[in-house]
Short mmCIF file of C-alpha atoms in Angstrom, two decimals:
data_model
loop_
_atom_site.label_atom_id
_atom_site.label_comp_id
_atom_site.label_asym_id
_atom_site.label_seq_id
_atom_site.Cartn_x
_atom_site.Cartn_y
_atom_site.Cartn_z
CA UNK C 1 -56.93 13.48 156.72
CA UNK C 2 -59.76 12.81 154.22
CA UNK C 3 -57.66 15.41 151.46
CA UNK C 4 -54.35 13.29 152.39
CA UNK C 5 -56.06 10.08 151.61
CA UNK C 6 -57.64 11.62 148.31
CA UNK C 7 -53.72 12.42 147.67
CA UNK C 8 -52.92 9.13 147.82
CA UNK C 9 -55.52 7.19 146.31
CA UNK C 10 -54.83 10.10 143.18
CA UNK C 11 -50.87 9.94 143.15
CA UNK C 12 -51.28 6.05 143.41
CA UNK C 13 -53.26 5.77 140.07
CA UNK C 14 -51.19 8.81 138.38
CA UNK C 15 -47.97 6.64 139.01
CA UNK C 16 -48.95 3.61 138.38
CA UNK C 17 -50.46 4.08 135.36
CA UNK C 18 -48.39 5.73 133.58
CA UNK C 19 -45.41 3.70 135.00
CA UNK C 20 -46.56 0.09 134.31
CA UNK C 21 -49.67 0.96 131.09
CA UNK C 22 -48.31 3.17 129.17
CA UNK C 23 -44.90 4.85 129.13
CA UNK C 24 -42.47 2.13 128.59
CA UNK C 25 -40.47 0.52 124.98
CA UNK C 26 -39.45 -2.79 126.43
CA UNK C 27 -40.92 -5.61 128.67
CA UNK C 28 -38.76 -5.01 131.88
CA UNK C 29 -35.18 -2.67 131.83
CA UNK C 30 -32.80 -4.26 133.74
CA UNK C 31 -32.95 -1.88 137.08
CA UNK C 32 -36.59 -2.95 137.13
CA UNK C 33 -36.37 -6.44 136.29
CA UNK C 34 -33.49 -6.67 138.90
CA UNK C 35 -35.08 -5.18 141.63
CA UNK C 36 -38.17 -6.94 141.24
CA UNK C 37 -36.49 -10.45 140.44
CA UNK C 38 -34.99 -10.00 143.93
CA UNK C 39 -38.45 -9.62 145.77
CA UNK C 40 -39.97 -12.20 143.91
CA UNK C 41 -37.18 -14.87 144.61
CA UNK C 42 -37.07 -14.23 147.80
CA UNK C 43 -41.43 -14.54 147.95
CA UNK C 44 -40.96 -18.04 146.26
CA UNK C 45 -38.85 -19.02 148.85
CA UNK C 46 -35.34 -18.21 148.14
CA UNK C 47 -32.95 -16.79 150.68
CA UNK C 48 -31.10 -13.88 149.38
CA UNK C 49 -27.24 -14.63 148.82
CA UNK C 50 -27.34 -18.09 149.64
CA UNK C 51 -29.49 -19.16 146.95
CA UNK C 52 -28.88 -15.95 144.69
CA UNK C 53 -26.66 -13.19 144.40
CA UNK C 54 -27.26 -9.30 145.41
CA UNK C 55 -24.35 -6.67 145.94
CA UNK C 56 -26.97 -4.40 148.67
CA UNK C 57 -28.51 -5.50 152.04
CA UNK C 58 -31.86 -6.70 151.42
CA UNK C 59 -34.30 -4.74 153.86
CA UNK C 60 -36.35 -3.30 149.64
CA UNK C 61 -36.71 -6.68 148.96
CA UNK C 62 -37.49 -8.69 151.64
CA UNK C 63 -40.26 -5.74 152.08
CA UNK C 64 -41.91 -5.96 148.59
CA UNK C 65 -41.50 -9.46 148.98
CA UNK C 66 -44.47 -9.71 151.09
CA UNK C 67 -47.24 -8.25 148.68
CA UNK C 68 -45.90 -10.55 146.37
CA UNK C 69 -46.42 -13.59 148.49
CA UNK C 70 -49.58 -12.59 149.89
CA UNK C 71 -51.47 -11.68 146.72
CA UNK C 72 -49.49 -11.87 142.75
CA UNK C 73 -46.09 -12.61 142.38
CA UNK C 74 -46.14 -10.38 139.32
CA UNK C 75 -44.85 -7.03 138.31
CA UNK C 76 -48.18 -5.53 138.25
CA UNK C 77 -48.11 -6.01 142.34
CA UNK C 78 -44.72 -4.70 142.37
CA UNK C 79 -45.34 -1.94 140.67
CA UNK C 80 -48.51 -1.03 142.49
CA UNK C 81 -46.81 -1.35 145.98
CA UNK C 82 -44.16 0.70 144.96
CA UNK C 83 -46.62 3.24 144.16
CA UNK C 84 -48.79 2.84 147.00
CA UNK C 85 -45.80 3.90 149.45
CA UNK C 86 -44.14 6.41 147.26
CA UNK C 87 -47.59 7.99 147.41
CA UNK C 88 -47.60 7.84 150.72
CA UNK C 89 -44.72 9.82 151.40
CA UNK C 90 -45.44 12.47 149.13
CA UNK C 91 -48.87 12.72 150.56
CA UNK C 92 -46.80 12.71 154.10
CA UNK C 93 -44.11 15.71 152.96
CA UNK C 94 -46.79 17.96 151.02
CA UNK C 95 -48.58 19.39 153.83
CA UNK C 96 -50.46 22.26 151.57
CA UNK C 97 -47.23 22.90 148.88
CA UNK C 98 -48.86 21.37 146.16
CA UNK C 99 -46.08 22.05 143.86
CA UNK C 100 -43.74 19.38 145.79
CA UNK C 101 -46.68 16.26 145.11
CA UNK C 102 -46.66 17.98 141.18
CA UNK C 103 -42.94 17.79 140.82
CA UNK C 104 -41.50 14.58 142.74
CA UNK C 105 -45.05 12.52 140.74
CA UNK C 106 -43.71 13.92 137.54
CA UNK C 107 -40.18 12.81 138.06
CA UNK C 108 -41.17 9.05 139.36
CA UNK C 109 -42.14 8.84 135.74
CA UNK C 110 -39.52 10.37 133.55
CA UNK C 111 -36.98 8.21 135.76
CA UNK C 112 -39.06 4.98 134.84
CA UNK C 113 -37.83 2.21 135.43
CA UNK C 114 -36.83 3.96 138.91
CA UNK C 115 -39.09 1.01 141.13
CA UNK C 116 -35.98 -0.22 143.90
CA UNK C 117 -33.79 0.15 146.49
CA UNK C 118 -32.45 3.36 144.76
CA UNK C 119 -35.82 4.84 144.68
CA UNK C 120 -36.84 3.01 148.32
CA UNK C 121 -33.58 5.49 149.98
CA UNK C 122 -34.53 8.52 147.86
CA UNK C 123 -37.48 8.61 149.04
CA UNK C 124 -36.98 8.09 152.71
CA UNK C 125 -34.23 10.28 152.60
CA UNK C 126 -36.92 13.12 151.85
CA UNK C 127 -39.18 12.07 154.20
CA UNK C 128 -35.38 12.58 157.00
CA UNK C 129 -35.70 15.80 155.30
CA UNK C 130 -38.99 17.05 156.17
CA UNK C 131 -39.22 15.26 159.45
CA UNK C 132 -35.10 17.20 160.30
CA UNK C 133 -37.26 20.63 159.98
CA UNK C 134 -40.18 19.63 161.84
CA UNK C 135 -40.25 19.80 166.02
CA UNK C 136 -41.07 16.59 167.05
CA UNK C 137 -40.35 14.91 170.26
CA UNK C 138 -39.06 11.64 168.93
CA UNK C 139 -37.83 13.46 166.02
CA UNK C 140 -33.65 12.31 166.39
CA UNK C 141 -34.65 8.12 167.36
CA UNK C 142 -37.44 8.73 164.21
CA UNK C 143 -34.99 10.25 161.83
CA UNK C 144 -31.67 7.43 163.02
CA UNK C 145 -34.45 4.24 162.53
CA UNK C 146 -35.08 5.58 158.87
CA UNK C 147 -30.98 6.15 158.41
CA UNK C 148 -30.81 2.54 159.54
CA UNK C 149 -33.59 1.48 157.13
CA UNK C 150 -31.54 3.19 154.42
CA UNK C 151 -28.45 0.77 155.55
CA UNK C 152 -30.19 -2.06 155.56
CA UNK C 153 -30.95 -1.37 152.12
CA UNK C 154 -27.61 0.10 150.49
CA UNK C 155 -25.22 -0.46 152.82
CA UNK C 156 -22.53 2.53 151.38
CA UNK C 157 -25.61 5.41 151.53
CA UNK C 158 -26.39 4.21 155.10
CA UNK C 159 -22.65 4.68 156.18
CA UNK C 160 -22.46 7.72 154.72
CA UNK C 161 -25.25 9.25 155.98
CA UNK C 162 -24.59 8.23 159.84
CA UNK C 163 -21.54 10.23 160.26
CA UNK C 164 -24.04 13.56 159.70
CA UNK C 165 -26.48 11.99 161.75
CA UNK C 166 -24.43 11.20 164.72
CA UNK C 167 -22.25 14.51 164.60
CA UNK C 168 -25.62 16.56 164.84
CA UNK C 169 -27.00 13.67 167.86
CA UNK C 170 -27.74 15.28 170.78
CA UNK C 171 -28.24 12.24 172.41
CA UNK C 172 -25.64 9.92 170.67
CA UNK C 173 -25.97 6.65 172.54
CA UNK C 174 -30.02 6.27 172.01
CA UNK C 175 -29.55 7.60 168.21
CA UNK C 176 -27.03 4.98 167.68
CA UNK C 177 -29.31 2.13 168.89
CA UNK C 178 -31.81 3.50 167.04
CA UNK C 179 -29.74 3.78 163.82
CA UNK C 180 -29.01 -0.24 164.40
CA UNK C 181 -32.52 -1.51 164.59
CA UNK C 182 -32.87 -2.07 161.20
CA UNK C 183 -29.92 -3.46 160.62
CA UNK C 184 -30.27 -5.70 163.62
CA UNK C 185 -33.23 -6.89 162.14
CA UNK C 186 -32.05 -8.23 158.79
CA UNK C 187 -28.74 -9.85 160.55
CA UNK C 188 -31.33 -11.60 162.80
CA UNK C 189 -32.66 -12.51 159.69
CA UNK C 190 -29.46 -13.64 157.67
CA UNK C 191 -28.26 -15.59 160.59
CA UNK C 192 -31.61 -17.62 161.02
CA UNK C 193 -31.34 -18.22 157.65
CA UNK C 194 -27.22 -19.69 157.27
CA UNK C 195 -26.40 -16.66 154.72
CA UNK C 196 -25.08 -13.81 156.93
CA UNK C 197 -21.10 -15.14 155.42
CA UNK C 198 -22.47 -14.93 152.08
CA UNK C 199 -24.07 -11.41 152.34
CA UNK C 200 -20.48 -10.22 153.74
CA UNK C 201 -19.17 -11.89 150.95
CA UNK C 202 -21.41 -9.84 148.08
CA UNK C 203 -22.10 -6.73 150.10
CA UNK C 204 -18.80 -5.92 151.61
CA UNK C 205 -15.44 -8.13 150.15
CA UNK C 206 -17.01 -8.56 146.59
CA UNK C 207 -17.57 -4.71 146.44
CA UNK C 208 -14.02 -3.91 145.48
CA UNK C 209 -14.80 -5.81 142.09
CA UNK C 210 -17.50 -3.59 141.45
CA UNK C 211 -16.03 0.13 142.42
CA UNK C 212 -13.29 -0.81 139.84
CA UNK C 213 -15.66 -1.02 137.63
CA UNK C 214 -15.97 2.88 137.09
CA UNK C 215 -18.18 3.92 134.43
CA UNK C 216 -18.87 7.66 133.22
CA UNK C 217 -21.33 7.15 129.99
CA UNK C 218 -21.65 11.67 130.45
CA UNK C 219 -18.73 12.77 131.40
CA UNK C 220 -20.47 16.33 131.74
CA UNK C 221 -22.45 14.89 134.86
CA UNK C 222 -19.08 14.61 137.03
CA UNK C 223 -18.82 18.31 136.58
CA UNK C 224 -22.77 19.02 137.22
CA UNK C 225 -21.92 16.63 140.87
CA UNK C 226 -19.08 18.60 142.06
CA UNK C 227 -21.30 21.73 141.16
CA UNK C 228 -23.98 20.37 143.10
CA UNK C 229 -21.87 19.24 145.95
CA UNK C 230 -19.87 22.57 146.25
CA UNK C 231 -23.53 24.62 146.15
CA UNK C 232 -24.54 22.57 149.19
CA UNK C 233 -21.79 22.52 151.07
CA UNK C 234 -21.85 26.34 150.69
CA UNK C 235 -25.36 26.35 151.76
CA UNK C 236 -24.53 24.34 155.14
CA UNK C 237 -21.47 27.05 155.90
CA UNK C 238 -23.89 29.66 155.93
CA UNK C 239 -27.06 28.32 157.10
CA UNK C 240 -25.74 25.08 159.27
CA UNK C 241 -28.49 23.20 158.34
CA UNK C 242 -27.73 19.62 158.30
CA UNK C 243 -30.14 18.72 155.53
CA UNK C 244 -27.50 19.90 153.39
CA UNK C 245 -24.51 17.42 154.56
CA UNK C 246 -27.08 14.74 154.07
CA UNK C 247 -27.79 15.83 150.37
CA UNK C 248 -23.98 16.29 150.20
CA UNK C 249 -23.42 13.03 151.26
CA UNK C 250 -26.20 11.24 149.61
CA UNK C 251 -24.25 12.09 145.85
CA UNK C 252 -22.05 9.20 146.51
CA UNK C 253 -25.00 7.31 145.17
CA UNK C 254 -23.39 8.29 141.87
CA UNK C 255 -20.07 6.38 142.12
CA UNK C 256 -19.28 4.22 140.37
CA UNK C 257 -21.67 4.72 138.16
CA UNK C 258 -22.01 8.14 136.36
CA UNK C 259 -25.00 8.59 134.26
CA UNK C 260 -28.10 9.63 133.94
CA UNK C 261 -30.24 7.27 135.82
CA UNK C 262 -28.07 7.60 139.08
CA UNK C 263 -27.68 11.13 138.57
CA UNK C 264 -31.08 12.05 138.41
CA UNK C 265 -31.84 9.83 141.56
CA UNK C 266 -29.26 11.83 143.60
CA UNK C 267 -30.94 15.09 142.47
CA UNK C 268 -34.20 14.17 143.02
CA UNK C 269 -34.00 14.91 146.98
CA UNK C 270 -31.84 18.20 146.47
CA UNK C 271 -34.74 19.22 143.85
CA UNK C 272 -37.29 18.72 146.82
CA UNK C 273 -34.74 20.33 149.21
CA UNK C 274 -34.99 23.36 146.51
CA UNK C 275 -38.64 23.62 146.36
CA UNK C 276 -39.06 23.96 150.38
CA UNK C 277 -36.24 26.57 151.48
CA UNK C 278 -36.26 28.53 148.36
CA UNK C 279 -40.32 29.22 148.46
CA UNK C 280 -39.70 30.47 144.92
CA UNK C 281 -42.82 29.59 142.38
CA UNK C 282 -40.96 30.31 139.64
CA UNK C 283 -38.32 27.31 140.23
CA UNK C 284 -41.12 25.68 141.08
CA UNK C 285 -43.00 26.10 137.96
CA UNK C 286 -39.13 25.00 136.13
CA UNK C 287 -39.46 21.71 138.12
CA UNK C 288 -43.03 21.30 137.02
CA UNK C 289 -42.49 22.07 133.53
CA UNK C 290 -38.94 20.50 132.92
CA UNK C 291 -40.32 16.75 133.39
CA UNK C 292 -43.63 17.47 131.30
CA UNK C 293 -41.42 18.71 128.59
CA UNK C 294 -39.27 15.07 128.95
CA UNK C 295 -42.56 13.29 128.81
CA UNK C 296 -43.53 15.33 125.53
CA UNK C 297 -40.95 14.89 123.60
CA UNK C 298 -39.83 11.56 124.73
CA UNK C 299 -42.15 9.40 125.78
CA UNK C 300 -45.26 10.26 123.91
CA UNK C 301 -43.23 9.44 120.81
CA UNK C 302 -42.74 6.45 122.12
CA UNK C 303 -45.78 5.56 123.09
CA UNK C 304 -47.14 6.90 119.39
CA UNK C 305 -44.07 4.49 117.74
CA UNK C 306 -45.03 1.71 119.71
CA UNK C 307 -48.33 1.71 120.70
CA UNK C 308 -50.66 0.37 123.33
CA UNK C 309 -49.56 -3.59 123.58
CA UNK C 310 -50.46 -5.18 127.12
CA UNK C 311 -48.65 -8.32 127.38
CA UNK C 312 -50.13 -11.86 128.09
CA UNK C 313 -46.49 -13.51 129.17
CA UNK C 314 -46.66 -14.85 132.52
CA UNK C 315 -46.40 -12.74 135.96
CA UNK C 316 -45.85 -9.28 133.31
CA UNK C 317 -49.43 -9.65 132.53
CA UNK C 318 -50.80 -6.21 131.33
CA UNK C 319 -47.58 -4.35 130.74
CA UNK C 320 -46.92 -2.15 127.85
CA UNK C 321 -44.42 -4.62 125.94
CA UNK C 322 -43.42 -4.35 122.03
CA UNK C 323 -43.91 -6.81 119.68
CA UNK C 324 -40.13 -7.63 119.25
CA UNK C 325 -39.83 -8.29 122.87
CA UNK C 326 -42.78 -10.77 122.87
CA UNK C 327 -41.12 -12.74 119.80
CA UNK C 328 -37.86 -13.10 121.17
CA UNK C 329 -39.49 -13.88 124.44
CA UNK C 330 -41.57 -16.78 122.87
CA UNK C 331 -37.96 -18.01 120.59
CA UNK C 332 -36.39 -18.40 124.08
CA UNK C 333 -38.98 -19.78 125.86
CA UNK C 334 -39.48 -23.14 123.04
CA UNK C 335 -35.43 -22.79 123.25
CA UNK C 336 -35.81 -24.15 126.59
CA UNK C 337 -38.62 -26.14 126.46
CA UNK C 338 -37.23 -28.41 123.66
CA UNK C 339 -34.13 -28.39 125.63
CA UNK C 340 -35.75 -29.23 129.25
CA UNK C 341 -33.51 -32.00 129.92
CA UNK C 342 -30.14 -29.91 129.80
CA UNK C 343 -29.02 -27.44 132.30
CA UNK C 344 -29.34 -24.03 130.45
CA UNK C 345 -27.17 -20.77 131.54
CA UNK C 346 -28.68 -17.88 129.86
CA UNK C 347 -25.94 -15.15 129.85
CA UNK C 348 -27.58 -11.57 128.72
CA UNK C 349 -30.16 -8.74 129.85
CA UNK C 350 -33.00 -10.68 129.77
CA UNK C 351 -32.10 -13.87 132.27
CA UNK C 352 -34.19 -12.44 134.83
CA UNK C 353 -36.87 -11.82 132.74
CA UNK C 354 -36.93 -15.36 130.70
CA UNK C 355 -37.17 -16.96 134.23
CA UNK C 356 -39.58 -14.96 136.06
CA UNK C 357 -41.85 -15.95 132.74
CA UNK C 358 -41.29 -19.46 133.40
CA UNK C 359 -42.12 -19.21 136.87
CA UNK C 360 -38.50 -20.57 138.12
CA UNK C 361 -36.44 -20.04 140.92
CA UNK C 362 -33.38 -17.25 140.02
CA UNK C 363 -29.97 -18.44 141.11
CA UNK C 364 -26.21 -16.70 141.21
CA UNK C 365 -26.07 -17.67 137.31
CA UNK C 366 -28.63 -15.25 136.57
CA UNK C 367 -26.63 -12.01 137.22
CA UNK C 368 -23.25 -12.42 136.30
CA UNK C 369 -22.15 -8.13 136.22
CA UNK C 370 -18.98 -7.38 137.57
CA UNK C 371 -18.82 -7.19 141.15
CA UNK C 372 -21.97 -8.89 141.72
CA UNK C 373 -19.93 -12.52 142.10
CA UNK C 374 -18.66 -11.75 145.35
CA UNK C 375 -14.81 -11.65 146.12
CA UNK C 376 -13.93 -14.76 144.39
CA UNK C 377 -15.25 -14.53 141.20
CA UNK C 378 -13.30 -17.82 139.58
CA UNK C 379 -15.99 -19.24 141.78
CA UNK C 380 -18.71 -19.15 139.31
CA UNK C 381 -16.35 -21.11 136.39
CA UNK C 382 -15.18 -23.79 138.86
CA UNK C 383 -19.30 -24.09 139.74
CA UNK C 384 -20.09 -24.74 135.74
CA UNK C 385 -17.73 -26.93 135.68
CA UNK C 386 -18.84 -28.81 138.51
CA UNK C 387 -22.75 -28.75 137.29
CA UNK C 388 -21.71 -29.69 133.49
CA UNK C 389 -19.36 -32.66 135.00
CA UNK C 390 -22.94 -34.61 135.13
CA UNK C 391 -25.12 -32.95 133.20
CA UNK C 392 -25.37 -31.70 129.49
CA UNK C 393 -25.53 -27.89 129.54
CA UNK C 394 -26.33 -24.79 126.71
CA UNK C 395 -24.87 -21.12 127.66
CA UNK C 396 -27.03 -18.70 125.96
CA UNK C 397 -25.07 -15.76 125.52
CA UNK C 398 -25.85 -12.21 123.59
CA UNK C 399 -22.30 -10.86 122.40
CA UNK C 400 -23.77 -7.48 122.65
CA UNK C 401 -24.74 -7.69 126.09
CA UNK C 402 -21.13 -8.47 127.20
CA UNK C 403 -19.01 -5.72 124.94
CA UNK C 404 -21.61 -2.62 124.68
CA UNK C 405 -19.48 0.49 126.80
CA UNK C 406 -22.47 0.62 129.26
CA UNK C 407 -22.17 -2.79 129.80
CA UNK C 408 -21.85 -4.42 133.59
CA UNK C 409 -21.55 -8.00 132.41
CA UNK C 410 -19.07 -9.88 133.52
CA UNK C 411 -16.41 -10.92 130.25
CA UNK C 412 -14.94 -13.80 132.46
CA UNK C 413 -17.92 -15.73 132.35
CA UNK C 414 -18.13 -15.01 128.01
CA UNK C 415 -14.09 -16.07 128.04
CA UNK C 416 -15.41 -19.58 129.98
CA UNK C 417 -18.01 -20.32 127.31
CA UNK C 418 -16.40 -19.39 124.35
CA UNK C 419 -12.82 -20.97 125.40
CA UNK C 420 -14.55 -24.13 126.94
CA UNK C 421 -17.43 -25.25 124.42
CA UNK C 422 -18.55 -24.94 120.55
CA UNK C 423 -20.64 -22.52 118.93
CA UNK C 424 -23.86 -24.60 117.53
CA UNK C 425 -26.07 -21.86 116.72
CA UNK C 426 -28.56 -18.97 116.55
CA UNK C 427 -31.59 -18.67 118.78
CA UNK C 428 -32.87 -15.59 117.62
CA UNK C 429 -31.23 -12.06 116.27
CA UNK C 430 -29.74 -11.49 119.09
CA UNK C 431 -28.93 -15.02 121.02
CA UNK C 432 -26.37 -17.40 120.00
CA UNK C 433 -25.87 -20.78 121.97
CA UNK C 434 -22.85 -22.90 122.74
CA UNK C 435 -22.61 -26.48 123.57
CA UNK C 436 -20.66 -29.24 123.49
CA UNK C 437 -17.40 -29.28 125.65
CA UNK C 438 -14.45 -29.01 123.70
#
């Protein structure tokens, strides 16, 4: 017990550090900034769909919402929490294989910024893993509550992975209860809270919106996915282990979405799966060495290019920011300040991030990528138009943000602006801003 708490205590420093000091370009990427926007929203008060939008069930946020609440609401608390638990697992799934802590510790970094619900399923479906080839006497209701924790979080994953689950069940009635716990849980909580019609509305009818949007930035990862799929589903044909269909299953996490931050998070848990049924040390020692090469010849660069630059900017106190960031940071910040008495939109990467400086509430405005504006999305227009009927309002909008290939952001809402009010100047390099109704 006393080595498993060393572990943690160890892993929890590695991660963090690294993570939130040193290894980063850019105040927040938009993952992070996302992910931990949610949590703290929801710790200021703010109910999740009703008063903001999110496209997954909420179970992540409304859990690293309560750190935030009870001691910072700042990314520095987010990003220790998340370490603190990821720790925990590992320390749970080592046992004495050494090489698995090495290896999964390593890759939490090189997938920075990987803090979120994507990393929250990842790694509890390697702790279903290691529990599925364990004897335990509880081991089936254990395994279906952690499948329904996984729902509550991203509600396509967690339907996925049931149809394994309760295929394998030898006792399908309890493991189905079990599965719906979670679930349960955060319904109880939607309903208390008037916003259960609105989740349906982002989580489950607004979805088609965003699974058109299908995106391949490598299209060389599609072929290393069906590889990876066809490997394991060989694998379960001749061993009929079930950890397999799960892994199988558990690629989906890839659509629509193909590149290299989703692919790697799909991977991770067949990497893990790798290290224990193989008991090879030479792919171990490839595992090892393959992320300490990426942190080589990637981010030490960057960290030489950039430098050691905590930031001051309020609740991302501490963080590793550039100096570039901080300016346009501070441009947009006396932007709004000299503009307090106008209701501002700010349309680009950084909305979160301007906001959560500030100290304000997020809203629906906020995030505007496609399919995250729920089935109707000529909702949000007729909504401007509603607020700007009594009130003066300035869209900030970054050009780039809306017509780079990678790009999620919605071009409806840049059509609205452009077509509805004038062009009246530059904020920055990267910001222009448009008011005046035409």
């Amino acid at each position: 017990m006393k080595k498993k708490i060393i572990l943690i205590l160890f892993l929890t420093l590695f991660i963090f550090s690294f993570n939130y000091f040193i290894f980063h370009k850019i105040i927040a990427d938009c993952d992070e900034i996302w992910n931990f926007g949610f949590s703290y929203n929801i710790a200021k008060g703010a109910i999740p769909y009703r008063d903001f939008n999110m496209v997954v069930l909420p179970l992540y946020s409304l859990l690293m919402s309560i750190p935030l609440r009870i001691f910072s609401n700042s990314l520095f608390i987010f990003h220790l929490f998340n370490a603190i638990y990821i720790s925990i697992i590992i320390a749970i799934i080592s046992d004495n294989e050494k090489d698995i802590a090495i290896v999964l510790a390593l890759f939490m970094i090189i997938v920075n910024p990987i803090y979120g619900y994507n990393c929250f399923i990842v790694m509890l479906l390697i702790l279903i893993l290691y529990l599925q080839s364990k004897d335990y006497k509880y081991k089936e209701e254990i395994i279906g509550i952690l499948l329904g924790c996984i729902l509550a979080t991203k509600q396509n994953i967690g339907i996925v992975l049931f149809f394994p689950y309760i295929f394998h069940s030898k006792h399908k009635l309890r493991s189905i209860l079990c599965y719906l716990v979670p679930i349960t849980l955060v319904v109880g909580y939607l309903v208390i809270n008037n916003a259960l019609f609105e989740c349906i509305d982002y989580c489950f009818l607004g979805l088609r919106n965003f699974s058109n949007n299908f995106l391949v930035t490598l299209p060389i990862l599609v072929v290393f996915d069906i590889v990876i799929i066809t490997y394991l589903i060989i694998k379960y044909r001749k061993t009929k282990d079930i950890n397999y269909i799960y892994l199988a299953c558990f690629q989906v996490i890839n659509y629509p979405l193909f590149e290299i931050y989703h692919f790697i998070i799909g991977t991770l848990p067949v990497i893990y799966y790798l290290i224990v049924t193989e008991n090879n040390k030479y792919i171990n020692y490839v595992f090892i060495i393959f992320p300490i090469i990426i942190i080589l010849i990637v981010y030490v660069p960057r960290m030489i290019n950039n430098g050691i630059n905590p930031s001051s900017i309020n609740n991302f106190k501490y963080r590793n920011v550039t100096d570039k960031a901080t300016k346009e940071q501070d441009q947009l910040t006396e932007f709004i300040y000299s503009n307090k008495d106008s209701r501002i939109f700010i349309f680009n990467f950084y909305s979160y991030f301007i906001k959560i400086s500030l100290d304000k509430k997020l809203d629906k405005f906020d995030l505007i990528n496609i399919g995250n504006m729920g089935a109707d999305e000529s909702k949000y227009t007729k909504d401007m138009d509603k607020i700007c009927s009594n009130k003066k309002c300035i869209f900030i909008i970054d050009e780039k943000a809306f017509t780079t290939y990678t790009s999620q952001m919605n071009p409806i809402i840049r059509d609205y602006v452009l077509n509805n009010y004038d062009y009246c100047g530059k904020i920055n390099s990267r910001d222009s801003y448009y008011c005046n109704k035409k």
